[in-house]
Coordinates of C-alpha atoms in Angstrom, one line a residue:
X1 CA 0.0 0.0 0.0
X2 CA 1.4 3.4 -1.1
X3 CA 0.5 6.7 0.3
X4 CA 0.7 8.4 -3.1
X5 CA 0.8 7.0 -6.6
X6 CA 1.9 9.4 -9.4
X7 CA 1.0 8.3 -12.9
X8 CA 3.4 9.8 -15.5
X9 CA 7.1 10.7 -15.3
X10 CA 7.0 14.1 -17.0
X11 CA 7.6 17.5 -15.4
X12 CA 4.3 17.3 -13.4
X13 CA 5.0 13.8 -12.3
X14 CA 8.5 14.5 -11.1
X15 CA 7.5 17.4 -8.9
X16 CA 4.5 15.5 -7.5
X17 CA 6.4 12.3 -6.6
X18 CA 9.5 14.1 -5.2
X19 CA 7.6 16.4 -2.9
X20 CA 5.5 13.5 -1.6
X21 CA 8.6 11.4 -1.0
X22 CA 10.5 14.2 0.5
X23 CA 7.7 14.9 2.9
X24 CA 8.1 11.3 4.2
X25 CA 5.3 9.6 2.4
X26 CA 5.7 6.2 0.6
X27 CA 5.4 7.1 -3.0
X28 CA 5.3 5.3 -6.4
X29 CA 6.0 6.9 -9.7
X30 CA 4.5 4.9 -12.6
X31 CA 6.2 5.7 -15.9
X32 CA 6.2 4.2 -19.4
X33 CA 9.9 4.5 -19.7
X34 CA 12.3 5.3 -16.8
X35 CA 14.9 6.7 -19.2
X36 CA 12.3 9.3 -20.5
X37 CA 11.6 10.8 -17.1
X38 CA 11.8 14.6 -17.5
X39 CA 12.1 14.4 -21.3
X40 CA 11.7 17.5 -23.4
X41 CA 9.8 16.4 -26.6
X42 CA 9.3 20.0 -27.6
X43 CA 11.3 23.2 -26.9
X44 CA 14.5 22.3 -25.1
X45 CA 14.3 25.3 -22.7
X46 CA 13.0 26.3 -19.3
X47 CA 11.4 29.7 -18.5
X48 CA 10.8 32.8 -20.5
X49 CA 8.0 35.4 -20.1
X50 CA 5.6 34.5 -17.2
X51 CA 7.0 30.9 -17.2
X52 CA 10.2 32.1 -15.6
X53 CA 8.3 33.4 -12.6
X54 CA 6.6 30.0 -12.3
X55 CA 10.0 28.3 -12.2
X56 CA 11.1 30.7 -9.4
X57 CA 7.9 29.9 -7.4
X58 CA 8.5 26.2 -7.9
X59 CA 11.9 26.6 -6.4
X60 CA 10.6 28.7 -3.5
X61 CA 8.2 25.8 -2.6
X62 CA 11.0 23.2 -2.7
X63 CA 10.5 21.9 -6.3
X64 CA 13.2 20.4 -8.4
X65 CA 12.8 22.0 -11.8
X66 CA 14.9 25.1 -11.2
X67 CA 17.8 23.2 -9.8
X68 CA 18.0 20.8 -12.7
X69 CA 17.6 23.6 -15.2
X70 CA 20.5 25.4 -13.7
X71 CA 22.7 22.3 -13.7
X72 CA 22.0 21.4 -17.3
X73 CA 21.7 24.8 -19.1
X74 CA 23.5 25.5 -22.3
X75 CA 22.7 29.2 -22.3
X76 CA 21.2 31.6 -19.7
X77 CA 19.6 34.8 -21.0
X78 CA 17.7 37.7 -19.4
X79 CA 14.9 38.6 -21.8
X80 CA 13.1 42.0 -22.2
X81 CA 15.8 44.0 -20.5
X82 CA 14.7 47.2 -22.3
X83 CA 11.2 46.8 -20.8
X84 CA 9.8 47.0 -17.3
X85 CA 10.6 44.5 -14.5
X86 CA 7.1 43.0 -14.8
X87 CA 8.1 41.3 -18.1
X88 CA 11.8 40.8 -17.6
X89 CA 12.6 37.1 -17.3
X90 CA 15.3 34.4 -17.4
X91 CA 15.2 31.8 -20.1
X92 CA 17.6 28.8 -20.0
X93 CA 18.4 26.8 -23.1
X94 CA 18.6 23.3 -21.7
X95 CA 20.7 20.3 -22.7
X96 CA 17.6 18.0 -23.1
X97 CA 19.7 14.8 -22.7
X98 CA 21.4 15.9 -19.5
X99 CA 18.2 17.4 -18.1
X100 CA 16.4 14.0 -18.4
X101 CA 19.5 12.1 -17.1
X102 CA 19.6 14.4 -14.0
X103 CA 15.9 14.0 -13.3
X104 CA 16.2 10.2 -13.7
X105 CA 19.1 10.2 -11.2
X106 CA 17.2 12.4 -8.7
X107 CA 14.1 10.2 -8.8
X108 CA 16.0 6.9 -8.6
X109 CA 18.0 8.1 -5.6
X110 CA 15.1 9.7 -3.7
X111 CA 14.2 8.0 -0.4
X112 CA 10.6 6.9 -0.1
X113 CA 10.1 6.9 -3.9
X114 CA 9.7 3.7 -6.0
X115 CA 10.1 4.3 -9.7
X116 CA 8.1 1.6 -11.6
X117 CA 8.2 1.1 -15.3
X118 CA 4.6 0.2 -16.2
X119 CA 1.4 1.6 -17.7
X120 CA -1.6 2.6 -15.6
X121 CA -4.7 1.3 -17.5
X122 CA -7.5 1.9 -15.0
X123 CA -8.3 3.5 -11.7
X124 CA -9.5 1.6 -8.6
X125 CA -12.4 3.3 -6.9
X126 CA -14.8 2.4 -4.1
X127 CA -17.8 4.6 -3.2
X128 CA -16.3 7.5 -5.2
X129 CA -13.0 7.3 -3.4
X130 CA -9.8 6.5 -5.4
X131 CA -7.9 3.5 -3.9
X132 CA -5.2 2.9 -6.4
X133 CA -4.6 1.9 -10.0
X134 CA -4.6 -1.2 -12.3
X135 CA -1.4 -1.4 -14.2
X136 CA -0.5 -3.4 -17.4
X137 CA 2.2 -5.5 -15.8
X138 CA 1.7 -5.4 -12.1
X139 CA -2.1 -5.5 -11.8
X140 CA -3.7 -3.8 -8.9
X141 CA -1.5 -1.3 -6.9
X142 CA -3.2 0.1 -3.9
X143 CA -2.7 3.7 -2.7
X144 CA -4.3 6.2 -0.4
X145 CA -4.1 8.9 -3.1
X146 CA -3.5 9.0 -6.8
X147 CA -2.1 11.8 -8.9
X148 CA -2.6 11.7 -12.7
X149 CA 0.1 13.5 -14.7
X150 CA -0.2 11.8 -18.1
X151 CA 1.0 14.7 -20.2
X152 CA 0.4 14.3 -24.0
X153 CA 0.6 10.5 -23.8
X154 CA -3.0 9.8 -22.9
X155 CA -4.4 8.3 -26.1
X156 CA -1.7 10.1 -28.0
X157 CA -2.0 10.4 -31.8
X158 CA 0.8 11.7 -34.0
X159 CA -0.2 13.5 -37.3
X160 CA 1.8 14.5 -40.4
X161 CA -0.6 15.4 -43.2
X162 CA -2.9 12.5 -43.8
X163 CA -0.5 10.0 -42.1
X164 CA -1.1 9.3 -38.4
X165 CA 0.0 6.8 -35.8
X166 CA -1.2 6.2 -32.2
X167 CA 1.9 7.2 -30.2
X168 CA 3.1 9.5 -27.5
X169 CA 5.8 12.2 -28.1
X170 CA 8.9 11.3 -30.0
X171 CA 7.4 8.0 -31.1
X172 CA 7.0 6.7 -27.5
X173 CA 4.3 4.4 -26.4
X174 CA 0.9 6.0 -25.9
X175 CA -1.0 5.6 -22.6
X176 CA -4.3 3.8 -23.1
X177 CA -7.2 2.8 -20.8
X178 CA -7.2 5.7 -18.3
X179 CA -9.5 7.8 -20.5
X180 CA -12.2 5.2 -20.4
X181 CA -11.8 4.8 -16.7
X182 CA -12.2 8.6 -16.2
X183 CA -15.3 8.6 -18.3
X184 CA -16.8 5.7 -16.3
X185 CA -16.3 7.8 -13.2
X186 CA -18.3 10.7 -14.7
X187 CA -15.3 12.9 -15.4
X188 CA -15.5 14.9 -18.7
X189 CA -12.6 14.0 -21.1
X190 CA -11.6 16.3 -23.9
X191 CA -9.2 16.3 -26.9
X192 CA -6.5 18.8 -27.3
X193 CA -3.6 19.2 -29.7
X194 CA -0.1 20.6 -29.7
X195 CA 2.9 20.3 -32.0
X196 CA 6.7 20.4 -32.4
X197 CA 9.1 21.6 -35.1
X198 CA 11.5 19.6 -37.2
X199 CA 15.1 18.8 -36.0
X200 CA 17.9 19.4 -38.4
X201 CA 21.5 18.0 -38.6
X202 CA 23.6 20.8 -37.1
X203 CA 26.7 20.4 -39.4
X204 CA 24.6 20.8 -42.5
X205 CA 23.4 24.3 -41.5
X206 CA 25.0 27.5 -42.7
X207 CA 25.1 29.7 -39.6
X208 CA 26.8 32.6 -41.4
X209 CA 23.3 33.5 -42.8
X210 CA 21.9 33.9 -39.3
X211 CA 22.0 36.5 -36.5
X212 CA 23.8 35.2 -33.5
X213 CA 22.1 35.4 -30.2
X214 CA 24.3 35.1 -27.1
X215 CA 23.3 34.6 -23.5
X216 CA 23.6 37.2 -20.8
X217 CA 27.0 37.8 -19.2
X218 CA 25.8 37.8 -15.6
X219 CA 25.4 35.4 -12.8
X220 CA 21.9 34.3 -13.6
X221 CA 20.1 31.2 -12.3
X222 CA 16.6 30.1 -11.4
X223 CA 17.3 28.3 -8.1
X224 CA 18.1 30.2 -5.0
X225 CA 20.3 27.3 -4.1
X226 CA 22.4 27.5 -7.2
X227 CA 26.0 28.7 -6.3
X228 CA 27.9 27.7 -9.5
X229 CA 26.7 29.8 -12.4
X230 CA 27.2 28.9 -16.1
X231 CA 30.2 31.0 -17.3
X232 CA 29.4 33.2 -20.3
X233 CA 32.3 31.8 -22.3
X234 CA 30.9 28.3 -21.9
X235 CA 27.4 29.2 -23.1
X236 CA 26.2 27.9 -26.5
X237 CA 24.7 30.6 -28.8
X238 CA 21.3 30.5 -30.4
X239 CA 20.5 32.1 -33.8
X240 CA 17.7 34.2 -35.2
X241 CA 16.3 33.9 -38.8
X242 CA 13.0 34.8 -40.5
X243 CA 10.7 33.0 -42.9
X244 CA 11.0 34.0 -46.5
X245 CA 8.5 34.8 -49.2
X246 CA 9.2 31.3 -50.6
X247 CA 8.3 29.8 -47.2
X248 CA 5.0 31.5 -47.3
X249 CA 4.3 30.5 -50.8
X250 CA 5.0 26.8 -50.1
X251 CA 2.7 26.8 -47.1
X252 CA -0.2 28.6 -48.9
X253 CA 0.0 26.2 -51.9
X254 CA 0.0 23.1 -49.7
X255 CA -2.3 24.3 -46.9
X256 CA -5.0 21.7 -47.4
X257 CA -2.3 19.0 -47.0
X258 CA -1.6 19.9 -43.4
X259 CA -3.4 17.7 -40.8
X260 CA -4.9 20.9 -39.3
X261 CA -6.3 22.5 -42.4
X262 CA -7.0 19.2 -44.1
X263 CA -9.5 18.2 -41.4
X264 CA -7.4 15.4 -39.8
X265 CA -7.1 17.1 -36.5
X266 CA -9.9 16.8 -34.0
X267 CA -8.2 18.4 -31.0
X268 CA -8.0 22.1 -30.2
X269 CA -4.5 23.6 -30.4
X270 CA -2.8 26.4 -28.4
X271 CA -3.8 29.8 -29.7
X272 CA -0.7 31.5 -28.3
X273 CA 1.8 28.9 -29.7
X274 CA 0.4 28.3 -33.2
X275 CA 1.9 26.2 -36.0
X276 CA 3.7 28.0 -38.8
X277 CA 0.8 27.4 -41.2
X278 CA -1.6 28.9 -38.6
X279 CA 0.6 32.0 -38.4
X280 CA 0.6 32.4 -42.2
X281 CA -3.2 32.1 -42.3
X282 CA -4.1 34.2 -39.3
X283 CA -1.4 36.9 -39.8
X284 CA -1.6 37.1 -43.6
X285 CA -0.4 40.8 -43.5
X286 CA 2.9 39.8 -42.0
X287 CA 5.7 39.5 -44.6
X288 CA 7.8 37.3 -42.3
X289 CA 7.9 35.5 -39.0
X290 CA 10.9 35.2 -36.7
X291 CA 12.4 31.8 -35.9
X292 CA 15.0 30.9 -33.3
X293 CA 17.6 28.2 -34.2
X294 CA 18.6 26.4 -31.0
X295 CA 20.8 23.6 -29.9
X296 CA 19.2 20.6 -28.2
X297 CA 22.2 18.9 -26.5
X298 CA 26.0 18.9 -26.5
X299 CA 25.8 15.2 -27.2
X300 CA 23.5 15.6 -30.2
X301 CA 24.2 16.9 -33.7
X302 CA 20.8 18.5 -33.9
X303 CA 19.2 21.9 -34.2
X304 CA 15.7 22.9 -33.1
X305 CA 13.8 25.5 -35.2
X306 CA 11.6 27.3 -32.6
X307 CA 8.4 28.7 -34.0
X308 CA 8.3 26.3 -37.0
X309 CA 5.9 23.6 -35.7
X310 CA 3.8 22.1 -38.4
X311 CA 1.5 19.2 -39.2
X312 CA 2.4 19.2 -42.9
X313 CA 3.4 15.9 -44.7
X314 CA 7.1 15.2 -44.8
X315 CA 7.5 16.0 -48.5
X316 CA 6.1 19.5 -47.9
X317 CA 8.2 19.9 -44.8
X318 CA 11.3 19.3 -46.9
X319 CA 10.4 22.3 -49.1
X320 CA 9.5 24.5 -46.2
X321 CA 12.7 23.9 -44.2
X322 CA 15.0 24.3 -47.3
X323 CA 13.4 27.7 -48.0
X324 CA 14.8 29.1 -44.7
X325 CA 18.1 31.1 -44.6
X326 CA 21.0 28.8 -43.8
X327 CA 18.9 25.7 -44.3
X328 CA 19.1 25.4 -48.1
X329 CA 21.3 22.3 -48.0
X330 CA 20.4 20.9 -44.6
X331 CA 19.5 17.3 -43.6
X332 CA 16.3 16.9 -41.7
X333 CA 16.7 14.3 -39.0
X334 CA 13.2 14.3 -37.5
X335 CA 10.1 15.8 -39.1
X336 CA 7.7 18.0 -37.2
X337 CA 4.3 16.6 -36.1
X338 CA 1.1 17.5 -34.4
X339 CA 0.0 15.4 -31.5
X340 CA -3.5 14.9 -30.1
X341 CA -4.1 13.7 -26.6
X342 CA -6.9 13.4 -24.0
X343 CA -7.3 15.7 -21.1
X344 CA -10.1 16.5 -18.6
X345 CA -12.2 19.6 -18.2
X346 CA -10.4 21.5 -15.4
X347 CA -13.8 22.7 -14.1
X348 CA -13.9 19.1 -12.7
X349 CA -11.2 20.1 -10.1
X350 CA -11.2 21.7 -6.7
X351 CA -8.7 24.4 -5.7
X352 CA -6.4 21.7 -4.4
X353 CA -6.4 19.9 -7.8
X354 CA -8.4 17.0 -6.4
X355 CA -11.3 16.0 -8.6
X356 CA -14.7 17.0 -7.4
X357 CA -16.4 13.7 -8.1
X358 CA -13.7 11.3 -6.9
X359 CA -12.0 11.8 -3.5
X360 CA -8.2 11.3 -3.3
X361 CA -7.8 11.5 -7.1
X362 CA -5.7 14.5 -8.2
X363 CA -4.7 15.7 -11.6
X364 CA -1.8 17.9 -12.7
X365 CA -0.2 19.1 -15.9
X366 CA -1.5 18.8 -19.4
X367 CA -4.2 16.4 -18.3
X368 CA -5.7 19.6 -16.8
X369 CA -5.7 21.4 -20.2
X370 CA -2.4 23.3 -19.8
X371 CA 0.6 23.4 -22.1
X372 CA 4.2 23.7 -21.2
X373 CA 6.8 22.1 -18.9
X374 CA 6.7 24.9 -16.3
X375 CA 2.9 24.9 -16.0
X376 CA 3.0 21.2 -15.6
X377 CA 5.7 21.2 -12.9
X378 CA 3.9 23.8 -10.9
X379 CA 0.7 21.8 -10.9
X380 CA 2.5 18.6 -10.0
X381 CA 4.1 20.3 -7.1
X382 CA 0.8 21.7 -5.8
X383 CA -1.0 18.4 -6.3
X384 CA 1.8 16.5 -4.5
X385 CA 1.7 18.9 -1.6
X386 CA -2.0 18.8 -1.3
X387 CA -2.2 15.0 -1.5
X388 CA 0.2 14.7 1.4
X389 CA -1.6 17.4 3.4
X390 CA -4.9 15.6 3.0
X391 CA -3.2 12.4 4.4
X392 CA -2.1 14.5 7.4
X393 CA -5.7 15.8 7.9
X394 CA -4.5 19.4 7.2
X395 CA -6.2 22.1 5.1
X396 CA -5.0 22.3 1.4
X397 CA -2.5 24.7 0.1
X398 CA -4.5 27.2 -2.0
X399 CA -2.5 30.1 -3.6
X400 CA -4.5 33.2 -4.4
X401 CA -4.4 34.6 -8.0
X402 CA -3.1 37.9 -6.7
X403 CA -0.1 36.4 -4.9
X404 CA 1.5 34.1 -7.4
X405 CA 1.5 33.0 -11.0
X406 CA 0.9 29.5 -9.9
X407 CA -2.2 30.6 -8.0
X408 CA -3.3 32.7 -10.9
X409 CA -3.0 29.7 -13.3
X410 CA -4.9 27.3 -11.1
X411 CA -7.6 29.8 -10.3
X412 CA -8.0 30.4 -14.1
X413 CA -8.3 26.7 -14.7
X414 CA -10.8 25.7 -12.0
X415 CA -13.0 28.8 -12.2
X416 CA -13.0 29.7 -15.9
X417 CA -12.0 26.4 -17.5
X418 CA -10.2 26.4 -20.9
X419 CA -11.2 25.5 -24.4
X420 CA -7.6 25.4 -25.6
X421 CA -4.2 24.4 -24.2
X422 CA -3.6 27.0 -21.5
X423 CA -0.2 28.8 -21.5
X424 CA 1.2 30.9 -18.7
X425 CA 1.6 34.3 -20.4
X426 CA 2.1 37.7 -18.9
X427 CA -1.1 39.4 -20.1
X428 CA -3.2 37.0 -18.0
X429 CA -1.9 38.7 -14.9
X430 CA -4.0 41.6 -13.7
X431 CA -1.4 42.8 -11.2
X432 CA 1.9 41.8 -12.7
X433 CA 3.8 44.5 -10.7
X434 CA 3.4 42.3 -7.6
X435 CA 4.7 39.2 -9.3
X436 CA 7.9 40.0 -11.0
X437 CA 10.7 37.4 -11.4
X438 CA 12.4 38.7 -8.3
X439 CA 9.4 38.6 -6.0
X440 CA 8.0 35.2 -5.5
X441 CA 5.6 35.9 -2.6
X442 CA 3.9 32.6 -2.3
X443 CA 6.5 31.3 0.2
X444 CA 5.4 32.8 3.5
X445 CA 1.7 31.9 3.2
X446 CA 2.6 28.3 2.5
X447 CA 4.8 28.1 5.6
X448 CA 2.4 29.6 8.0
X449 CA -0.8 28.0 6.8
X450 CA 0.6 24.5 6.9
X451 CA 3.2 24.7 9.6
X452 CA 5.9 23.4 7.3
X453 CA 8.7 25.6 8.6
X454 CA 11.6 24.4 10.7
X455 CA 12.1 20.8 11.5
X456 CA 8.6 19.8 10.4
X457 CA 9.8 19.7 6.8
X458 CA 13.4 20.4 6.3
X459 CA 13.2 19.8 2.5
X460 CA 10.8 22.6 1.9
X461 CA 12.0 24.8 4.7
X462 CA 15.6 24.8 3.4
X463 CA 14.5 26.4 0.1
X464 CA 12.3 29.1 1.6
X465 CA 13.4 32.5 2.7
X466 CA 11.0 33.2 5.5
X467 CA 11.3 30.9 8.5
X468 CA 9.0 31.1 11.5
X469 CA 8.9 34.9 11.5
X470 CA 6.6 35.1 14.5
X471 CA 8.9 33.3 16.9
X472 CA 12.4 34.7 16.1
X473 CA 13.9 38.1 16.4
X474 CA 16.6 37.9 13.7
X475 CA 15.6 35.8 10.8
X476 CA 17.5 34.0 8.0
X477 CA 16.6 36.6 5.3
X478 CA 14.8 36.6 2.0
X479 CA 16.7 36.1 -1.2
X480 CA 14.8 37.8 -4.1
X481 CA 16.2 38.3 -7.5
X482 CA 19.8 37.8 -6.4
X483 CA 19.7 40.2 -3.4
X484 CA 19.0 39.2 0.2
X485 CA 16.7 41.0 2.6
X486 CA 17.3 40.9 6.4
X487 CA 14.2 40.0 8.3
X488 CA 13.4 40.9 11.9
X489 CA 10.3 40.6 14.1
X490 CA 10.2 43.8 16.0
X491 CA 7.9 42.3 18.6
X492 CA 11.0 40.6 20.0
X493 CA 12.9 43.8 20.3
X494 CA 12.9 46.5 22.9
X495 CA 12.6 50.0 21.7
X496 CA 16.3 50.5 22.5
X497 CA 17.4 47.6 20.2
X498 CA 20.1 48.8 17.7
X499 CA 18.4 47.2 14.7
X500 CA 21.1 48.2 12.2
X501 CA 23.8 46.7 14.4
X502 CA 21.8 43.5 14.7
X503 CA 21.4 43.5 10.9
X504 CA 25.1 44.0 10.2
X505 CA 25.9 41.3 12.6
X506 CA 23.5 38.9 11.0
X507 CA 24.7 39.7 7.5
X508 CA 28.4 39.3 8.4
X509 CA 27.6 35.9 10.0
X510 CA 25.3 34.5 7.4
X511 CA 25.0 36.3 4.1
X512 CA 28.1 38.3 3.1
X513 CA 28.4 41.9 2.0
X514 CA 25.8 41.8 -0.8
X515 CA 22.7 41.8 1.3
X516 CA 20.2 44.3 0.0
X517 CA 17.5 45.5 2.3
X518 CA 15.9 45.2 5.7
X519 CA 12.4 43.9 6.4
X520 CA 10.8 44.6 9.8
X521 CA 7.4 43.3 10.7
X522 CA 5.0 43.3 13.6
X523 CA 1.9 41.4 14.6
X524 CA 0.7 44.3 16.7
X525 CA -0.8 46.8 14.2
X526 CA -3.8 46.5 12.0
X527 CA -2.8 48.4 8.9
X528 CA -0.4 47.3 6.2
X529 CA 2.1 49.9 4.9
X530 CA 4.3 49.6 1.8
X531 CA 6.7 52.4 1.5
X532 CA 9.2 51.6 -1.2
X533 CA 8.7 50.5 -4.8
X534 CA 8.9 46.8 -4.0
X535 CA 5.5 45.4 -3.2
X536 CA 5.3 42.6 -0.7
X537 CA 2.7 40.0 -1.1
X538 CA 1.2 39.3 2.4
X539 CA -1.9 37.7 3.7
X540 CA -2.7 39.4 7.1
X541 CA -5.5 37.0 7.9
X542 CA -3.4 33.8 7.5
X543 CA 0.0 35.1 8.5
X544 CA -0.8 37.8 11.0
X545 CA 2.0 40.0 9.5
X546 CA 0.2 43.2 10.1
X547 CA 2.8 45.9 9.7
X548 CA 5.4 45.5 6.9
X549 CA 8.1 47.9 5.9
X550 CA 11.2 47.5 3.7
X551 CA 14.1 49.8 4.6
X552 CA 17.0 50.8 2.4
X553 CA 20.2 49.1 3.2
X554 CA 21.9 52.4 3.8
X555 CA 19.2 53.7 6.2
X556 CA 20.5 54.7 9.6
X557 CA 19.2 53.3 12.9
X558 CA 17.5 56.7 13.6
X559 CA 15.7 56.5 10.2
X560 CA 14.3 53.1 11.1
X561 CA 13.2 53.9 14.7
X562 CA 11.9 57.4 14.2
X563 CA 10.2 57.1 10.9
X564 CA 6.9 58.9 11.2
X565 CA 4.8 56.2 9.5
X566 CA 6.3 53.3 11.5
X567 CA 8.8 54.0 14.2
X568 CA 6.6 56.4 16.2
X569 CA 3.8 53.9 16.3
X570 CA 6.1 51.2 17.3
X571 CA 7.6 53.3 20.0
X572 CA 4.2 54.4 21.2
X573 CA 3.2 50.8 21.6
X574 CA 6.2 49.9 23.7
X575 CA 5.7 53.0 25.8
X576 CA 2.1 51.8 26.6
X577 CA 0.5 54.8 24.8
X578 CA -1.5 52.7 22.4
X579 CA -3.1 49.3 22.6
X580 CA -2.2 46.5 20.1

């Protein structure tokens, strides 16, 4: 008997199984192929606009994605540097082979986690309670909770023109049986579609016809735990090209041959990540479309053409690819394809990602109608956390839409639903100023609400910046966007405490000279103040952090204690002039 069974070894399944096992629960990860755990069948990269914030939030909550991405990056780049901080973001070009290998190793070595190579073909349920799965090779496997993270494998169907095959991504085995099981339980099953571009032999490409795109020469990383940064000189460049008039002509002349426009595709594709033929049709006024030429792995002689996904037949793809600058004489190693797969209606889910109709059955990732590695990993992490919290009899972790991109995504899914693959994009955020890359504010609410700080859960606590703020005077500090903040609970100070001296002592002992700010808070006052340009995401009802103020690193002790908006009120309280 397991505590948690996770079905699917993709990005959602990894996070769900790891967080469950790390929290001390007996966990099984059921995957079709152990060596494809954490595979990247589409874009070999992590992050980018909006998605990069999700990766940071995953890291704040103890997830694995950020660490692995940093360890296996080929290039690290800060995007949108000429724009505001709300849209600036890190994007890491990944070595897809090393990324998967790293994830396989982490999962195999994780205590409390059994990795089982098998296919889940049905769910075990009694009185609308999920009690395990039936697998192809091992039969019944009992569990207290089950998390489905089936990705694009669920009844997968690969399409190139009029030719199709029932497969998962990259020609892998499709997962069959679970869709029927879900339908029998009364859960609505839908059909979505996504796609991937062709891969080309690297040494047959003329890069001199392309614009080179280097990474950023700074110490950038996703994980707060990363200490060794990828040197700029070791980064592998990407390249930028554009489609040509000939490319557009070929696509227009062969449009009805594509699986999408030829009527072969049943599923709905992602509006914000369209195929190249969809771009030509829907943006007919555009003379050209930009494409990024990216490496896949140091161990592979392949190039990925980002932005060139298609469901055209292979003979048309030959013409299309050879019409691109630098690709005139290239060799295509793997042709692009569209893939259809089954997913559920996310309106079937509660806020904790448990299904409404079947207790102890959770869903995460593309089975919930999303698209993207990062979106999947975030949901897997939340589902894994909530499955274990339910086993402990605790309330679920529910992140609000105004305090994290993860919370915004889940709230969108369960309240609005989606009729197309849902992507995490910046314009979905109504308050993006509070959720920039450097400000992952989900952390503190999670700690307080579920008592997961300190020794209760070292795995999560070690990754979080705020630790038990109500019970300590000088705290460990918050690391946001590469700078630390010193944290202190003023309730534990007397009015004569030399706060700046305490701060300097703590910085010298724990953080070095680069610390960048001071956060003081109190549980005593009923109004929240935010004085500088950095908004802090706080929940006074759950966290009882009532008075919050960030001070400049160079502020004097007098500035801190005598500030009109804060210090006077603090002093008045300690002098007994006002009530809490």
